[in-house]
């Protein structure tokens, strides 16, 4: 099935959450598609600027592999470039077949965030791509400690969110409502009142980052309150790494990576299927 534009895929959400999972290796992409097919749900495959950095700064090989895996899917799949602050990366998103980009200037001042985001929106929208940006700060990004699950963090203000959407013309908004990136425990408590207030203030779909640390019942409530795109990364890496650890502990003489990567890929697929079933409830 051909890859579909992210905006088009998001329009099919109709009150459910659309899972957007981070791809680091080709096994991630394969597992995400397998999990989505198992759950019979659409899915977004996303590659972050940090993942590109891991691939020695090369977007093309991982983007091409991810696209090929996406095209083999029997469920709708969209491709998204995530957490991009380097303009030389978001500028090449159209050429690599991405349907959307999250530009991340959330650490800049409000004015600079508006200016940089607007520049990206103008360039990418005119080439048919959907743009997500962040207002407020979801903590725990690379080089930062994850926020404590109960820390207030830097919450998004509904008024500022509305102004930001109006001034930039973004298609989707990532908001800080109590989640934090890279959590390895699932005990984040979301601010559901705030989600509802932001939802009432802006018309574009809302995006929850750092969803690995959010328990299932909180995810269900967040989707009910208006979150649409649900970003999940660390949960897959936990599944991957635990499977590899277990395999190598039980088979210390094995040197064939296929033997442990197959267990890692299956563990990630099971995690994806679980999240997608939860988000559809
Ligand atoms: O943009 C990606 C996500 O926010 C992933 O966050 O790794 O904490 O699930 P996570
Ligand atoms: Zn994120």
Short mmCIF file of C-alpha atoms and ligand atoms in Angstrom, two decimals:
data_model
loop_
_atom_site.label_atom_id
_atom_site.label_comp_id
_atom_site.label_asym_id
_atom_site.label_seq_id
_atom_site.Cartn_x
_atom_site.Cartn_y
_atom_site.Cartn_z
CA UNK A 1 0.00 0.00 0.00
CA UNK A 2 1.48 3.43 -0.88
CA UNK A 3 2.48 5.73 1.97
CA UNK A 4 -0.23 8.31 2.65
CA UNK A 5 0.19 11.96 3.66
CA UNK A 6 0.22 12.45 7.44
CA UNK A 7 -2.57 15.04 7.37
CA UNK A 8 -4.80 12.60 5.50
CA UNK A 9 -4.05 9.80 7.97
CA UNK A 10 -4.73 12.06 10.97
CA UNK A 11 -8.12 13.00 9.49
CA UNK A 12 -9.19 9.36 9.86
CA UNK A 13 -8.65 9.45 13.65
CA UNK A 14 -12.31 10.25 14.48
CA UNK A 15 -11.90 10.31 18.24
CA UNK A 16 -9.19 7.65 18.43
CA UNK A 17 -5.48 8.21 18.99
CA UNK A 18 -3.05 7.72 16.10
CA UNK A 19 0.18 6.08 17.25
CA UNK A 20 3.42 7.62 15.95
CA UNK A 21 6.42 5.43 16.71
CA UNK A 22 10.11 6.30 16.49
CA UNK A 23 12.24 4.38 14.00
CA UNK A 24 15.92 4.00 14.84
CA UNK A 25 16.82 0.81 12.96
CA UNK A 26 15.10 -1.04 10.15
CA UNK A 27 13.96 -3.60 12.74
CA UNK A 28 11.99 -0.80 14.44
CA UNK A 29 10.22 -0.01 11.17
CA UNK A 30 9.43 -3.68 10.52
CA UNK A 31 8.15 -4.16 14.06
CA UNK A 32 5.96 -1.04 13.94
CA UNK A 33 4.32 -2.17 10.71
CA UNK A 34 3.84 -5.72 12.03
CA UNK A 35 2.29 -4.36 15.24
CA UNK A 36 -0.04 -2.04 13.30
CA UNK A 37 -1.14 -4.89 11.02
CA UNK A 38 -1.79 -7.07 14.07
CA UNK A 39 -3.93 -4.33 15.62
CA UNK A 40 -5.42 -3.47 12.21
CA UNK A 41 -4.74 0.23 12.81
CA UNK A 42 -3.08 2.97 10.77
CA UNK A 43 0.30 4.12 12.03
CA UNK A 44 2.92 6.85 11.66
CA UNK A 45 6.59 5.92 11.31
CA UNK A 46 8.77 8.77 12.50
CA UNK A 47 12.49 9.39 12.25
CA UNK A 48 13.97 11.98 14.58
CA UNK A 49 16.87 14.33 13.99
CA UNK A 50 18.66 12.39 16.74
CA UNK A 51 18.16 9.13 14.84
CA UNK A 52 19.64 10.76 11.73
CA UNK A 53 22.59 11.87 13.87
CA UNK A 54 22.99 8.23 15.00
CA UNK A 55 23.14 7.19 11.31
CA UNK A 56 26.22 9.39 10.90
CA UNK A 57 24.07 12.33 9.81
CA UNK A 58 22.71 10.40 6.81
CA UNK A 59 18.93 10.58 6.36
CA UNK A 60 18.75 8.82 2.97
CA UNK A 61 19.50 5.17 3.94
CA UNK A 62 17.14 4.96 6.93
CA UNK A 63 14.46 7.00 5.14
CA UNK A 64 14.61 4.73 2.09
CA UNK A 65 14.46 1.55 4.22
CA UNK A 66 11.59 2.93 6.30
CA UNK A 67 9.68 3.94 3.17
CA UNK A 68 10.10 0.47 1.67
CA UNK A 69 8.85 -1.17 4.86
CA UNK A 70 5.91 1.28 4.98
CA UNK A 71 4.99 0.49 1.38
CA UNK A 72 4.83 -3.21 2.21
CA UNK A 73 2.17 -2.61 4.90
CA UNK A 74 -1.42 -3.75 4.58
CA UNK A 75 -2.60 -0.84 6.80
CA UNK A 76 -2.29 2.92 6.07
CA UNK A 77 1.13 4.30 7.01
CA UNK A 78 2.47 7.88 7.02
CA UNK A 79 6.07 9.06 7.33
CA UNK A 80 7.07 11.87 9.69
CA UNK A 81 10.37 13.58 10.46
CA UNK A 82 10.51 14.32 14.19
CA UNK A 83 12.04 16.93 16.51
CA UNK A 84 13.90 18.80 13.80
CA UNK A 85 15.68 22.02 14.67
CA UNK A 86 18.21 21.97 11.80
CA UNK A 87 16.68 23.67 8.74
CA UNK A 88 18.98 21.75 6.40
CA UNK A 89 17.15 18.61 7.58
CA UNK A 90 13.53 19.85 7.32
CA UNK A 91 14.32 21.33 3.89
CA UNK A 92 15.06 17.87 2.47
CA UNK A 93 11.94 16.22 3.96
CA UNK A 94 9.89 16.58 0.72
CA UNK A 95 12.65 14.99 -1.36
CA UNK A 96 12.71 11.95 0.94
CA UNK A 97 8.96 11.34 0.79
CA UNK A 98 7.94 12.52 4.26
CA UNK A 99 4.33 13.65 4.70
CA UNK A 100 5.08 15.79 7.72
CA UNK A 101 7.75 17.33 9.91
CA UNK A 102 7.80 18.36 13.55
CA UNK A 103 9.98 21.43 13.80
CA UNK A 104 11.18 21.88 17.36
CA UNK A 105 12.08 25.41 18.38
CA UNK A 106 10.45 25.09 21.79
CA UNK A 107 13.64 26.09 23.62
CA UNK A 108 13.72 29.46 21.83
CA UNK A 109 11.83 32.53 23.00
CA UNK A 110 8.17 32.68 21.97
CA UNK A 111 8.98 35.24 19.24
CA UNK A 112 11.88 33.19 17.82
CA UNK A 113 9.80 29.99 17.97
CA UNK A 114 7.07 31.76 15.96
CA UNK A 115 9.60 33.09 13.43
CA UNK A 116 11.41 29.77 12.86
CA UNK A 117 8.20 27.72 12.83
CA UNK A 118 6.57 30.14 10.34
CA UNK A 119 9.54 29.81 8.01
CA UNK A 120 9.21 26.01 8.08
CA UNK A 121 5.42 26.15 7.60
CA UNK A 122 5.77 28.40 4.55
CA UNK A 123 8.37 26.12 2.94
CA UNK A 124 6.83 22.76 3.84
CA UNK A 125 3.12 23.59 3.38
CA UNK A 126 3.84 24.87 -0.12
CA UNK A 127 5.29 21.44 -0.90
CA UNK A 128 2.29 19.61 0.52
CA UNK A 129 3.76 18.65 3.91
CA UNK A 130 1.96 18.98 7.23
CA UNK A 131 3.88 20.75 10.01
CA UNK A 132 3.82 20.11 13.76
CA UNK A 133 5.53 22.42 16.25
CA UNK A 134 5.81 22.61 20.03
CA UNK A 135 4.76 25.31 22.44
CA UNK A 136 5.66 24.89 26.11
CA UNK A 137 8.39 22.36 26.76
CA UNK A 138 8.06 18.61 27.09
CA UNK A 139 11.16 17.71 29.13
CA UNK A 140 13.56 14.80 28.90
CA UNK A 141 14.88 15.42 25.38
CA UNK A 142 18.43 14.28 24.50
CA UNK A 143 20.92 15.54 27.04
CA UNK A 144 18.21 16.32 29.61
CA UNK A 145 17.10 14.26 32.58
CA UNK A 146 13.51 12.96 32.27
CA UNK A 147 11.22 15.13 34.37
CA UNK A 148 9.76 13.44 37.42
CA UNK A 149 6.31 12.11 36.49
CA UNK A 150 4.70 14.53 38.87
CA UNK A 151 6.84 17.60 38.18
CA UNK A 152 4.81 20.48 36.80
CA UNK A 153 7.38 21.00 34.00
CA UNK A 154 6.85 23.87 31.62
CA UNK A 155 3.14 23.54 30.84
CA UNK A 156 1.59 24.91 27.66
CA UNK A 157 -0.69 27.90 28.20
CA UNK A 158 -3.99 27.60 26.24
CA UNK A 159 -3.89 31.30 25.34
CA UNK A 160 -0.32 31.12 24.10
CA UNK A 161 -1.16 27.92 22.17
CA UNK A 162 -4.04 29.68 20.37
CA UNK A 163 -1.85 32.67 19.51
CA UNK A 164 0.98 30.40 18.32
CA UNK A 165 -1.31 28.46 15.97
CA UNK A 166 -2.78 31.68 14.57
CA UNK A 167 0.61 33.32 14.07
CA UNK A 168 2.44 30.34 12.55
CA UNK A 169 -0.30 28.45 10.69
CA UNK A 170 0.95 25.09 12.03
CA UNK A 171 -1.12 22.01 11.21
CA UNK A 172 -0.64 20.28 14.59
CA UNK A 173 0.53 21.31 18.01
CA UNK A 174 2.74 19.43 20.48
CA UNK A 175 1.85 20.46 24.02
CA UNK A 176 3.37 20.07 27.47
CA UNK A 177 0.65 18.54 29.67
CA UNK A 178 2.58 16.38 32.16
CA UNK A 179 4.43 13.82 30.04
CA UNK A 180 8.21 13.74 29.69
CA UNK A 181 10.49 12.12 27.13
CA UNK A 182 12.54 8.98 27.77
CA UNK A 183 10.71 7.75 30.87
CA UNK A 184 11.39 4.09 31.63
CA UNK A 185 8.49 3.80 34.09
CA UNK A 186 4.85 4.29 33.08
CA UNK A 187 3.63 6.56 35.84
CA UNK A 188 3.28 10.03 34.33
CA UNK A 189 0.18 11.86 35.50
CA UNK A 190 -1.33 14.06 32.79
CA UNK A 191 -3.15 17.33 33.37
CA UNK A 192 -6.49 16.42 31.79
CA UNK A 193 -8.08 19.75 32.63
CA UNK A 194 -5.28 21.47 30.73
CA UNK A 195 -5.66 19.12 27.73
CA UNK A 196 -9.36 20.03 27.60
CA UNK A 197 -8.60 23.75 27.91
CA UNK A 198 -6.01 23.65 25.11
CA UNK A 199 -8.35 21.57 22.94
CA UNK A 200 -11.06 24.21 23.42
CA UNK A 201 -8.60 27.00 22.50
CA UNK A 202 -7.10 25.57 19.28
CA UNK A 203 -8.54 23.82 16.25
CA UNK A 204 -5.50 21.86 15.06
CA UNK A 205 -4.83 18.27 16.25
CA UNK A 206 -2.88 18.04 19.51
CA UNK A 207 0.20 15.87 19.87
CA UNK A 208 1.33 14.07 23.03
CA UNK A 209 5.09 13.56 23.25
CA UNK A 210 6.86 11.31 25.72
CA UNK A 211 3.96 8.86 25.72
CA UNK A 212 6.07 5.84 26.75
CA UNK A 213 5.84 7.03 30.35
CA UNK A 214 2.06 7.45 30.28
CA UNK A 215 -0.02 4.54 31.66
CA UNK A 216 -2.75 2.99 29.46
CA UNK A 217 -5.67 4.51 31.37
CA UNK A 218 -4.10 7.97 31.18
CA UNK A 219 -3.58 7.55 27.41
CA UNK A 220 -7.24 6.60 26.99
CA UNK A 221 -8.32 9.68 28.97
CA UNK A 222 -5.91 11.92 27.02
CA UNK A 223 -7.35 10.75 23.69
CA UNK A 224 -10.86 11.26 25.09
CA UNK A 225 -9.91 14.81 26.06
CA UNK A 226 -8.58 15.66 22.61
CA UNK A 227 -5.04 14.38 22.03
CA UNK A 228 -4.76 12.90 18.53
CA UNK A 229 -1.15 12.03 17.60
CA UNK A 230 0.50 9.96 20.32
CA UNK A 231 4.31 9.78 20.07
CA UNK A 232 5.99 6.66 21.44
CA UNK A 233 9.69 5.84 21.30
CA UNK A 234 11.31 4.68 24.52
CA UNK A 235 8.81 1.86 25.12
CA UNK A 236 10.04 0.17 21.95
CA UNK A 237 13.66 0.58 23.00
CA UNK A 238 12.89 -0.96 26.37
CA UNK A 239 11.24 -3.94 24.63
CA UNK A 240 14.15 -4.25 22.16
CA UNK A 241 16.87 -4.10 24.79
CA UNK A 242 15.19 -6.41 27.29
CA UNK A 243 14.72 -9.04 24.58
CA UNK A 244 18.36 -8.82 23.50
CA UNK A 245 19.56 -8.98 27.13
CA UNK A 246 17.45 -12.05 27.83
CA UNK A 247 18.56 -13.81 24.67
CA UNK A 248 22.26 -13.18 25.29
CA UNK A 249 22.00 -14.17 28.95
CA UNK A 250 20.43 -17.48 27.93
CA UNK A 251 22.69 -17.97 24.87
CA UNK A 252 26.08 -16.50 25.79
CA UNK A 253 27.83 -18.26 22.88
CA UNK A 254 25.53 -16.90 20.16
CA UNK A 255 27.20 -14.52 17.73
CA UNK A 256 24.44 -14.39 15.07
CA UNK A 257 22.64 -11.03 15.39
CA UNK A 258 19.57 -12.43 13.58
CA UNK A 259 18.92 -14.70 16.56
CA UNK A 260 18.59 -11.85 19.04
CA UNK A 261 17.23 -9.22 16.66
CA UNK A 262 14.31 -11.48 15.80
CA UNK A 263 13.34 -11.55 19.49
CA UNK A 264 13.83 -7.77 19.75
CA UNK A 265 11.66 -7.17 16.69
CA UNK A 266 8.89 -9.41 18.03
CA UNK A 267 8.98 -7.68 21.45
CA UNK A 268 8.64 -4.28 19.74
CA UNK A 269 5.79 -5.50 17.52
CA UNK A 270 3.89 -6.76 20.58
CA UNK A 271 4.38 -3.38 22.28
CA UNK A 272 3.16 -1.48 19.19
CA UNK A 273 0.05 -3.68 18.88
CA UNK A 274 -0.73 -3.11 22.55
CA UNK A 275 -0.40 0.68 22.33
CA UNK A 276 -2.51 0.83 19.17
CA UNK A 277 -5.26 -1.26 20.73
CA UNK A 278 -5.26 1.05 23.78
CA UNK A 279 -5.40 4.18 21.59
CA UNK A 280 -8.41 2.82 19.69
CA UNK A 281 -10.48 2.25 22.86
O1 LIG B 1 8.74 12.47 19.63
C1 LIG B 1 8.90 11.35 20.14
C2 LIG B 1 8.25 11.00 21.38
O2 LIG B 1 7.90 12.11 22.10
C3 LIG B 1 8.78 9.81 22.10
O3 LIG B 1 8.88 9.97 23.51
O4 LIG B 1 10.49 8.13 23.83
O5 LIG B 1 9.38 9.19 25.76
O6 LIG B 1 8.06 7.76 24.22
P1 LIG B 1 9.22 8.68 24.39
ZN1 LIG B 2 8.94 13.97 21.35
#
